[in-house]
XYZ file of C-alpha atoms in Angstrom:
674
model
C -8.895 11.616 11.212
C -12.133 9.464 9.411
C -13.863 6.994 11.231
C -16.295 4.375 10.219
C -19.792 5.989 9.162
C -21.954 5.336 11.833
C -26.001 5.395 12.565
C -27.336 6.673 15.490
C -30.035 6.492 18.097
C -31.161 9.221 20.272
C -33.274 9.698 23.520
C -36.433 11.034 24.046
C -39.125 11.309 26.249
C -42.410 9.368 24.519
C -45.094 8.752 26.810
C -46.161 7.140 30.055
C -46.435 3.478 28.753
C -43.563 0.890 29.180
C -44.123 -0.981 25.763
C -44.616 1.833 23.465
C -41.475 3.669 24.381
C -40.128 5.041 21.950
C -36.471 5.272 22.748
C -36.931 1.398 24.205
C -38.144 0.570 20.815
C -35.774 2.249 18.812
C -32.585 0.690 20.761
C -34.271 -2.765 20.069
C -34.964 -2.165 16.405
C -31.339 -0.959 15.685
C -29.831 -3.871 17.690
C -31.235 -6.186 16.088
C -29.787 -4.605 12.833
C -26.219 -4.930 14.451
C -26.425 -1.818 16.996
C -25.860 1.637 16.705
C -24.152 5.129 18.504
C -25.791 5.187 21.625
C -25.776 8.062 24.124
C -24.821 8.136 27.798
C -26.623 10.756 31.071
C -29.656 12.923 29.905
C -30.172 16.564 29.599
C -31.984 16.601 32.778
C -28.883 15.070 34.884
C -25.545 14.746 32.770
C -23.330 16.534 35.361
C -24.997 14.579 38.405
C -24.963 11.012 36.683
C -21.145 11.437 36.171
C -20.298 12.357 39.253
C -22.458 10.742 42.197
C -21.215 7.338 41.741
C -17.724 8.380 42.527
C -18.447 10.100 45.562
C -21.670 8.171 46.812
C -23.571 6.027 44.627
C -25.341 6.267 41.485
C -28.133 8.935 40.819
C -30.860 5.994 40.009
C -29.891 4.269 43.493
C -30.047 7.503 45.152
C -33.411 8.891 43.710
C -35.073 5.746 44.189
C -34.202 5.923 47.800
C -34.580 9.281 48.938
C -36.088 9.682 52.558
C -40.042 9.845 52.082
C -41.967 12.731 52.957
C -43.446 10.716 55.540
C -40.164 10.813 57.373
C -39.506 14.408 56.763
C -43.083 15.309 57.571
C -42.329 13.990 61.149
C -38.415 14.857 62.000
C -37.347 17.574 59.438
C -36.911 20.633 61.509
C -35.018 22.649 58.346
C -35.275 22.302 54.425
C -33.015 24.273 52.981
C -33.889 24.159 49.099
C -31.017 24.905 46.614
C -32.988 25.897 43.400
C -36.565 25.733 45.491
C -38.925 23.395 45.207
C -41.130 24.118 42.104
C -44.123 21.907 42.021
C -44.434 22.129 38.278
C -41.510 19.778 37.891
C -43.631 17.187 40.354
C -46.464 16.583 37.870
C -44.357 13.915 36.246
C -41.905 10.552 36.520
C -40.179 8.704 34.188
C -42.947 6.193 33.254
C -45.830 8.304 34.295
C -46.920 9.723 37.744
C -50.057 8.335 39.238
C -49.966 9.422 42.618
C -49.331 13.014 43.240
C -48.182 13.414 46.883
C -45.605 15.822 46.996
C -47.736 19.200 47.243
C -49.720 17.642 49.870
C -46.922 16.689 52.115
C -45.023 19.938 51.659
C -47.968 21.534 52.808
C -48.757 19.769 55.502
C -45.142 20.327 56.678
C -45.564 23.684 56.396
C -48.719 23.682 58.010
C -47.604 22.160 61.098
C -45.351 24.870 62.195
C -42.306 21.587 62.558
C -40.322 22.494 59.659
C -39.244 25.780 58.498
C -38.166 26.072 54.668
C -35.971 28.056 53.215
C -35.942 28.788 49.327
C -32.469 29.237 47.889
C -33.339 30.916 44.230
C -32.914 33.799 42.157
C -37.078 33.154 41.768
C -39.096 33.190 44.898
C -41.726 31.431 43.165
C -39.452 28.419 43.034
C -41.174 27.298 46.893
C -44.707 27.838 45.509
C -46.098 25.299 47.955
C -45.054 27.237 50.826
C -45.975 30.962 50.109
C -44.075 32.724 53.646
C -41.120 30.262 52.866
C -37.922 32.473 53.484
C -36.064 33.396 50.486
C -32.541 34.192 49.767
C -32.373 35.897 46.036
C -28.816 34.030 45.151
C -27.171 34.929 42.249
C -27.587 32.502 39.739
C -24.598 29.956 39.199
C -23.148 30.935 42.864
C -24.550 28.372 45.155
C -21.690 26.396 45.238
C -19.734 29.560 46.949
C -22.823 29.859 49.323
C -22.474 26.640 50.325
C -18.587 27.215 51.026
C -19.502 30.072 52.746
C -21.639 28.023 54.776
C -19.324 25.169 55.393
C -17.009 27.845 56.926
C -18.833 29.129 59.638
C -19.352 25.534 60.365
C -16.008 24.474 60.676
C -14.553 27.624 62.002
C -17.092 28.091 64.632
C -16.553 24.072 65.336
C -20.088 23.384 64.576
C -19.365 20.646 62.282
C -19.384 16.764 63.115
C -15.780 15.747 62.744
C -16.151 12.323 64.165
C -18.587 11.564 61.046
C -16.736 13.040 58.826
C -13.601 10.564 59.793
C -15.813 7.624 60.158
C -18.390 7.717 57.123
C -16.537 9.977 54.858
C -12.966 10.482 53.089
C -10.939 13.675 52.202
C -12.027 15.930 55.179
C -8.523 17.199 55.819
C -8.306 18.311 52.064
C -11.493 20.159 52.023
C -10.950 21.662 55.163
C -8.404 23.246 54.346
C -9.684 24.363 51.422
C -12.591 25.925 52.761
C -10.845 27.889 55.800
C -8.173 28.826 52.775
C -5.155 27.188 54.054
C -4.445 25.669 50.719
C -5.447 28.323 48.609
C -4.795 31.372 50.276
C -8.562 32.095 50.235
C -11.029 31.740 53.160
C -14.172 30.912 52.161
C -15.615 33.230 54.894
C -19.214 34.342 54.696
C -17.846 37.895 53.418
C -16.411 36.030 50.621
C -19.023 34.142 49.421
C -21.399 37.708 50.106
C -19.724 39.422 47.304
C -19.958 36.094 44.772
C -23.803 35.472 45.880
C -25.549 38.953 46.492
C -26.621 37.440 50.101
C -25.030 39.322 53.085
C -22.544 38.168 55.025
C -24.980 37.871 58.266
C -27.580 35.904 56.443
C -25.459 33.442 55.582
C -23.583 33.170 59.151
C -27.119 32.814 60.604
C -28.130 30.194 58.318
C -25.305 28.195 58.869
C -25.831 28.300 62.894
C -29.617 27.209 62.458
C -28.611 24.245 60.210
C -26.370 23.036 62.740
C -29.177 23.639 65.602
C -31.676 21.447 63.922
C -32.351 18.657 61.760
C -31.566 19.643 58.256
C -32.080 18.513 55.000
C -29.914 20.297 52.371
C -31.570 19.616 48.802
C -30.383 20.559 45.573
C -32.511 20.696 42.431
C -31.239 19.125 39.185
C -31.515 22.712 37.355
C -28.249 23.758 39.341
C -25.944 20.932 38.096
C -27.231 22.258 34.083
C -24.517 24.696 33.901
C -20.785 25.190 33.594
C -19.420 23.145 36.566
C -22.827 21.737 37.462
C -20.961 19.095 39.143
C -19.749 21.453 41.890
C -23.115 22.338 43.609
C -23.812 18.405 43.792
C -20.874 17.732 45.523
C -20.784 20.832 47.606
C -24.512 19.392 48.891
C -22.966 16.190 49.641
C -19.785 18.158 51.644
C -22.535 20.246 53.477
C -24.231 17.640 54.754
C -21.440 15.331 55.379
C -20.191 18.466 57.752
C -23.260 18.414 59.559
C -22.900 15.081 60.394
C -26.827 14.407 59.508
C -26.460 12.200 56.686
C -28.640 8.757 57.132
C -30.821 10.300 59.970
C -34.592 10.826 59.724
C -35.376 14.183 58.274
C -31.711 15.211 57.893
C -29.003 14.711 55.322
C -29.253 15.600 51.743
C -31.137 15.200 48.557
C -30.505 15.438 44.870
C -33.932 15.864 43.284
C -36.935 16.899 45.795
C -38.954 18.741 43.865
C -37.611 17.705 40.336
C -40.077 14.469 39.954
C -43.207 13.184 41.606
C -41.683 9.553 42.437
C -38.502 11.038 44.515
C -39.577 10.707 47.898
C -42.599 8.881 47.544
C -41.141 5.827 49.573
C -43.236 3.335 47.652
C -40.034 1.435 46.681
C -38.629 0.641 42.972
C -40.316 -1.993 41.254
C -41.316 -0.461 37.595
C -43.644 -3.128 35.952
C -43.186 -4.404 32.534
C -40.092 -3.693 31.040
C -39.104 -4.197 27.277
C -35.843 -5.932 26.544
C -33.633 -3.831 24.001
C -31.382 -6.377 23.222
C -27.704 -6.012 23.164
C -25.753 -3.359 21.433
C -22.242 -4.466 20.065
C -20.975 -0.994 19.116
C -18.701 0.612 21.417
C -18.891 4.387 20.050
C -21.011 6.494 21.958
C -21.324 10.135 23.367
C -22.378 12.036 26.352
C -26.014 13.091 25.016
C -25.664 16.473 25.028
C -22.575 16.556 22.815
C -24.556 15.798 19.562
C -23.653 18.553 18.069
C -20.041 18.400 18.514
C -20.536 14.529 17.236
C -21.869 16.034 14.039
C -19.734 18.728 13.474
C -16.343 16.956 14.619
C -16.501 13.609 13.327
C -13.102 11.976 14.241
C -12.212 14.423 16.969
C -10.991 13.632 20.386
C -13.145 14.260 23.385
C -12.649 13.376 27.020
C -15.567 12.062 29.474
C -14.785 10.425 32.832
C -11.573 9.852 33.022
C -11.467 8.525 29.510
C -10.251 9.747 26.313
C -12.514 9.120 23.321
C -13.279 10.113 19.471
C -16.595 11.375 17.894
C -17.775 8.798 15.590
C -18.831 9.589 11.791
C -22.556 9.556 11.708
C -24.197 9.539 8.316
C -27.669 8.322 9.449
C -29.766 9.810 12.391
C -32.947 7.816 13.409
C -34.946 9.745 16.011
C -38.215 8.868 18.084
C -39.837 10.320 21.131
C -37.901 13.769 21.393
C -37.153 17.131 19.803
C -33.610 18.507 19.796
C -34.909 21.769 19.040
C -36.571 21.652 22.596
C -33.711 20.182 24.336
C -30.137 20.942 22.591
C -28.873 24.368 23.012
C -27.102 27.072 20.870
C -29.405 26.293 17.905
C -28.208 28.093 15.417
C -25.127 25.916 15.933
C -27.198 22.837 15.782
C -29.024 23.748 12.503
C -25.470 23.666 11.229
C -24.691 20.348 12.405
C -27.884 19.167 11.400
C -27.144 19.571 7.906
C -24.277 16.865 7.996
C -25.473 13.500 8.519
C -26.899 12.191 4.816
C -30.284 11.238 6.340
C -32.314 11.617 9.599
C -35.599 10.032 10.089
C -37.838 10.870 12.629
C -41.162 9.295 14.155
C -43.595 12.435 15.236
C -47.400 13.285 15.813
C -47.252 16.576 14.944
C -45.044 19.031 12.529
C -42.407 20.416 15.228
C -39.263 21.724 14.414
C -37.454 18.268 14.257
C -40.029 16.750 12.266
C -39.582 19.889 9.550
C -35.688 19.126 9.713
C -36.051 15.534 8.999
C -35.398 13.856 5.686
C -37.875 11.288 6.325
C -40.655 11.983 8.827
C -42.954 8.486 9.882
C -46.225 9.412 11.172
C -46.820 7.702 14.997
C -49.720 7.454 17.037
C -49.913 9.412 20.392
C -50.476 7.444 23.456
C -54.701 7.852 23.188
C -54.300 5.639 20.075
C -52.612 2.830 21.479
C -52.892 0.222 24.238
C -50.192 -0.249 26.832
C -48.967 -0.402 30.857
C -48.209 2.929 32.665
C -45.733 1.840 35.299
C -42.669 3.717 36.797
C -40.238 2.978 39.325
C -41.352 4.479 43.503
C -45.050 4.903 41.841
C -48.114 3.934 43.619
C -50.085 2.527 40.356
C -50.198 0.447 37.485
C -52.069 1.678 34.685
C -54.140 -0.149 32.411
C -53.676 2.530 29.240
C -56.860 1.809 26.875
C -56.795 3.027 23.630
C -58.995 6.017 23.459
C -59.163 6.121 19.896
C -58.242 4.029 16.692
C -54.905 5.333 14.726
C -55.490 8.538 12.892
C -54.901 8.534 8.920
C -51.674 6.808 8.602
C -50.217 7.311 11.758
C -48.652 3.885 13.716
C -47.146 3.075 17.121
C -43.597 3.001 16.825
C -43.558 -0.821 17.126
C -45.387 -1.365 14.080
C -43.330 1.325 12.207
C -40.476 -0.837 13.254
C -41.813 -4.144 12.496
C -42.725 -3.102 9.011
C -38.985 -1.661 8.591
C -37.857 -5.065 9.876
C -39.654 -7.344 7.765
C -38.040 -5.185 4.815
C -34.509 -5.536 6.216
C -34.926 -9.271 7.208
C -35.068 -9.269 10.662
C -38.214 -9.351 11.785
C -38.097 -12.165 14.178
C -35.399 -11.041 16.183
C -37.547 -7.431 16.404
C -40.673 -9.064 17.216
C -40.216 -12.801 18.557
C -43.363 -13.037 16.458
C -45.406 -11.221 19.172
C -47.862 -8.334 17.987
C -48.526 -5.532 20.391
C -51.296 -6.894 22.458
C -49.241 -10.186 22.937
C -46.321 -8.151 24.110
C -48.286 -6.549 26.500
C -49.220 -9.776 28.113
C -45.777 -11.293 27.935
C -44.407 -8.090 29.682
C -46.680 -8.093 32.154
C -46.367 -11.722 33.133
C -42.730 -11.981 33.006
C -42.614 -8.730 35.392
C -44.516 -11.104 37.989
C -41.410 -12.976 39.268
C -39.736 -9.785 39.810
C -42.798 -8.174 41.623
C -42.937 -11.232 43.739
C -39.126 -10.959 44.765
C -40.328 -7.168 45.837
C -43.413 -8.711 48.142
C -46.074 -7.418 45.194
C -48.448 -10.005 44.203
C -49.713 -9.016 40.784
C -53.004 -10.472 39.423
C -53.115 -12.118 36.292
C -52.779 -9.944 33.278
C -56.507 -10.069 32.635
C -57.852 -9.319 35.840
C -55.248 -6.315 35.723
C -56.705 -4.933 32.418
C -60.375 -5.483 33.436
C -59.696 -3.829 36.270
C -57.530 -0.910 34.900
C -55.304 -0.211 37.368
C -53.194 -1.966 40.420
C -52.534 -0.410 43.611
C -48.848 -1.821 44.134
C -48.611 -0.618 47.511
C -51.798 -2.833 48.493
C -49.838 -6.103 48.367
C -46.398 -4.393 49.340
C -44.701 -5.883 52.044
C -43.832 -2.882 53.971
C -40.182 -2.417 54.756
C -39.617 -2.399 58.636
C -38.481 0.915 58.535
C -40.059 4.244 56.511
C -37.122 5.077 53.713
C -34.315 7.057 55.103
C -31.492 7.907 52.779
C -28.283 5.709 53.654
C -29.615 4.850 57.057
C -27.671 1.445 56.739
C -24.914 3.091 55.930
C -24.879 5.283 58.727
C -25.368 2.558 61.217
C -22.613 0.365 59.951
C -20.369 1.945 56.837
C -18.241 -1.590 56.776
C -21.237 -3.614 56.599
C -22.832 -1.433 54.191
C -20.274 0.280 52.260
C -21.155 2.915 49.635
C -20.157 1.603 46.160
C -17.403 4.202 46.005
C -13.573 3.250 45.991
C -13.210 3.548 49.701
C -16.649 2.462 50.788
C -17.382 5.773 52.172
C -18.484 9.136 51.085
C -15.637 10.840 48.863
C -15.372 14.341 49.808
C -11.852 14.004 48.114
C -11.797 11.389 45.162
C -8.563 10.422 44.245
C -10.006 9.025 41.122
C -11.548 12.110 39.784
C -8.321 13.971 40.964
C -6.449 11.524 39.185
C -7.851 12.354 35.337
C -6.066 15.628 36.156
C -9.189 17.962 35.217
C -8.685 21.835 35.589
C -12.395 22.494 35.405
C -13.261 19.373 37.988
C -10.727 18.778 40.536
C -10.472 16.258 43.625
C -13.165 18.030 46.014
C -15.864 20.349 45.838
C -14.771 23.422 44.591
C -15.493 27.188 43.525
C -14.682 28.282 39.771
C -14.964 32.372 39.294
C -17.478 33.017 36.347
C -16.051 34.440 33.056
C -16.765 38.100 32.259
C -19.765 38.535 30.265
C -20.378 41.560 28.115
C -24.390 40.574 28.843
C -25.950 41.965 31.663
C -28.980 39.770 32.152
C -28.837 36.189 33.569
C -31.473 33.750 31.697
C -32.939 30.665 33.563
C -34.891 28.614 31.616
C -37.182 26.040 33.756
C -39.600 23.551 32.794
C -42.863 24.335 31.791
C -46.188 24.351 34.018
C -48.619 24.426 30.839
C -46.738 21.283 29.022
C -44.262 18.681 29.299
C -41.102 19.970 27.666
C -42.424 21.055 24.359
C -45.078 18.165 23.981
C -48.444 19.743 23.212
C -47.086 23.569 22.745
C -49.716 23.635 20.035
C -52.609 22.748 22.396
C -55.172 25.226 24.062
C -53.648 25.315 27.850
C -49.980 26.008 26.264
C -51.115 28.448 23.884
C -53.337 30.537 26.664
C -50.220 31.517 28.591
C -48.789 33.161 25.510
C -48.417 36.870 25.271
C -48.713 38.051 21.879
C -48.647 34.502 21.108
C -44.942 34.524 22.317
C -43.536 32.073 25.456
C -43.827 34.746 28.568
C -40.428 35.895 30.199
C -40.562 36.896 33.629
C -38.193 40.337 34.082
C -37.967 41.653 37.188
C -39.780 45.142 37.299
C -36.748 47.307 38.232
C -34.653 45.808 35.108
C -37.664 46.472 32.950
C -38.364 50.072 33.741
C -34.634 50.904 32.872
C -35.331 49.218 29.547
C -38.887 51.248 29.001
C -40.437 47.861 29.215
C -43.944 47.281 30.149
C -46.332 44.145 31.270
C -47.701 42.826 28.240
C -44.780 44.075 25.346
C -43.067 42.079 23.470
C -39.248 42.013 23.919
C -36.531 41.075 22.250
C -33.787 38.821 24.158
C -30.302 38.472 22.225
C -26.821 37.688 22.587
C -23.850 36.560 20.353
C -25.523 33.476 18.983
C -28.945 34.919 18.171
C -31.957 36.142 19.578
C -35.683 35.504 20.086
C -39.087 36.991 20.952
C -41.068 36.926 23.892
C -43.872 38.489 26.337
C -42.801 40.680 29.092
C -44.047 39.694 32.794
C -42.765 41.722 35.152
C -42.218 40.838 38.888
C -40.436 42.192 42.197
C -40.053 38.101 43.212
C -37.264 37.546 40.301
C -33.517 38.801 41.561
C -32.792 41.782 39.357
C -30.220 40.738 36.823
C -32.039 37.876 36.163
C -34.683 36.735 33.905
C -36.593 33.424 33.699
C -38.669 31.658 30.653
C -39.933 28.351 30.269
C -38.481 25.907 27.790
C -40.331 24.163 25.034
C -41.911 26.824 22.739
C -41.787 25.467 19.070
C -38.790 26.620 17.213
C -39.721 29.289 14.685
C -37.117 30.973 12.946
C -38.306 34.305 10.938
C -36.120 32.791 8.015
C -35.268 29.359 8.075
C -32.615 29.625 5.486
C -30.715 32.500 7.054
C -28.402 31.302 9.638
C -28.807 33.186 12.792
C -32.229 34.356 12.013
C -34.449 36.115 14.602
C -36.573 33.074 16.903
C -40.083 34.994 16.950
C -41.738 32.182 19.332
C -39.798 32.243 22.459
C -37.235 29.312 22.212
C -34.320 29.938 24.701
C -32.127 27.085 23.419
C -31.265 29.776 20.744
C -29.258 31.904 23.282
C -28.203 28.918 25.491
C -24.595 27.982 25.372
C -23.450 24.661 24.040
C -20.574 23.763 26.330
C -20.222 20.978 28.607
C -20.411 21.089 32.314
C -16.511 20.178 32.712
C -14.798 17.321 31.021
C -15.317 14.936 33.830
C -19.576 15.409 33.138
C -19.769 16.901 29.601
C -23.323 17.381 30.747
C -25.902 20.157 29.371
C -24.668 23.878 30.559
C -28.311 25.868 29.690
C -28.255 27.433 32.769
C -25.128 29.757 32.276
C -26.519 31.900 29.499
C -26.061 35.768 29.490
C -28.345 38.082 27.364
C -29.431 41.211 26.696
C -33.318 41.990 26.619
C -34.918 44.989 24.933
C -38.304 46.506 23.618
C -39.428 45.035 20.524
C -40.788 48.414 18.564
C -41.500 46.724 14.828
C -44.046 45.130 13.506
C -44.603 41.368 14.872
C -43.793 38.922 12.620
C -46.412 36.102 12.173
C -46.108 33.115 14.023
C -46.135 29.906 11.933
C -44.447 27.225 14.043
C -47.563 25.198 14.236
C -48.027 25.196 10.856
C -47.273 22.408 8.398
C -44.178 22.735 6.178
C -43.973 23.824 2.648
C -42.298 21.049 1.361
C -39.491 21.260 -0.970
C -36.908 18.722 -3.016
C -33.838 18.560 -3.317
C -30.835 17.501 -1.019
C -30.027 20.736 0.168
C -33.923 21.794 0.540
C -34.938 23.192 4.140
C -38.380 21.699 4.313
C -39.605 24.375 6.598
C -42.432 26.893 6.212
C-alpha cells in the first residue's frame, strides 16, 4: 500500500537551554510549513510511557511528584533498587541539572543506618553511592520473575495488605490467582523464581519478609523497561508495592526512575520556566519513536500500538536536529539500510558525527557556548542565565537562525519568527512565564534583573507545599476525592482496557514471559556513560581518556574472560548474527557471570562504510542490539535484550577514523564516509 510522501521530524537532546532546544525549534518550523510526521514516547522510557497511564498515571505526572529524598531520608527503612541507583545518570535533567542532590541524599540515608539498601542488578556498581549495599546479582531480564516470587511469599504467607488492594486497586483476585498458579497451574514460588533469576529461593523469601516488616520503597530504573516485554517490570513494581500496602505512605510505595535523572525526588515542584510555543501540527501520521527503521523500510505497512491499528507513512525527507540516530537506535546495519530510503536527509550538527556523515545536507550549528539562552528544568532549583561564552565559530549558526533563514526563503518567516530575534524571544518567553510562576507561588524578577544576576533560586520564593512531597499521598488518603486518571480511578493491577487489546505479548496484568532460546552466551547490557552525555563530546579529552587502545571499555566477568583467554586491557570482538564491534576489556568480579556491560555513545566507526555488516571498530553496542519493539502495546526500545559472544581480537588493530572529517563524495548513492 502506497501512502502520501511525507517529511519527518525526529527527536534529539540538544542543550540545556529552553529557547535553543533543537527539537522545539524544528517542530515550530515544520508546523509553520504545514506539519510533519511526528514521533511518540522516547527511547529512554518508551514502554513505561505507554503503560503507566493505563494503570496509575502518566509518567510526567508521576516523575514530577516522586516522594522527595528528604522524606525518604526520614522514613524509608528499606530501599529495594531494581536496576540499582547509578549516580552517573543523576548528573542530568531535561533542561539542565542545577542542584545535584541525589548522591548526598543517598549517602546521608546510608550513613544514618536508618535505611538499608538492596541492589538488585547484574552489576554491583549500579549502587555506587552505597558500597556496602546488599547485592543480589539477578540474571538480566528476569526482574519480573523475581518480583513475582516476592509477591508469592507475601500472598502465601498472608503478609500482603489485602484491604489496600481492594480499596485502592482493581484486579487483585486475578493477579493473586496468577501468582499462586491457580489460573495457569504455575505457582510463582521462590523456587520457581530462583530457576529464572539465579537468586537463591531462600534469599527471595527472606527479602519478601523484610519488605513486609519495614517501610519499603520499591524502585525500578528506566533500563529495565528497555527490553522485550519491558512493560512488565514497571507493572510488577506497582503490583508489588500495592501488595505491601504502602503506596502513598512517607518512605514507602514505589518509584519508577530514582537514579535515572537528577530532578526525580527533588521535591522542588514542577515549574519549568520559559517554553517555546511549537504551534499546531495538522498531520495525524506518527510512529513510536523507536520504530524509525521499520517506518523507512516498510512504508504503508501496518503496525499496532497502544490498542490502535496504524500504517507507516512514506517518508521522503528527514530533517534532524539535536540528536544522533547512530547513538540511540538499534541494529545499526539495518538502520543504515533504512537510512538510504529517504530522498533527502538534513542534519544540524556541530561535529562530524556519523549522523552528519550519513546525511545529504549538513547545516553547521552552534554549541550552547556560542549562544544566549535560559537554562530551566521542571523540579530543578535554579533558573540559569546562559550567556554566550564565545561568538559563533566559522559559518555556524544557532538553530533559530538556520530556521529563520529557511523560513524566509519558503515564505513563512512571520509565522516562524513573529518578528522577533533570538534575544527578543528570550525576553518574551521569560516574561510570559511569569504568570505561570506566580500561580505556582514563585515571584520571578524582571528579565533584566534575572539576566544581570545570572541565576534565580526558584525555591527561594516558592510557596512551600503544606507537606513534603509523597507520591500518591492524597490518593491514599481519599481515593474517591482524589481518583487516579485510570478507567477505574484506582490502581489497575488488572487492566480491562489493555486486556481488550488482545495482545499476547502484553496481557491484562503483570506477566512473566519465558525468554526465547539464544545461541549467544553473553547478555550485553548497554548503560549510560559516565564520561559524556549519550554520545555528546565522545571526541573530547574526558571521554577519550577512558578508552582502551582507543576503544570503548567493556566490563566482563573475570571468570568469563579467563575462559576466553582475555586479559585486562585486551581488545575484544563482541558479535552476534547482526554484526560485531571492537572494545577494550575491563575485568571485574562485580558483574554477574554471563553478563557484559558497555556504555553507549562511542561514535559509530565502521571498518568499511560501503560494505554492509562491516566490523565497527570503536565500540558502539547498537550494532548488536535488537531492533524490535518491547511489545505491541508500547513498541519501546529493546536494547537491553542483546545476546552476544566475546572473543579475543588477535589481528592488527584497525585505525580509528570516527572522529575524522568525511571524504566527500558526489552522486545520489555515494556514502559520505571517511
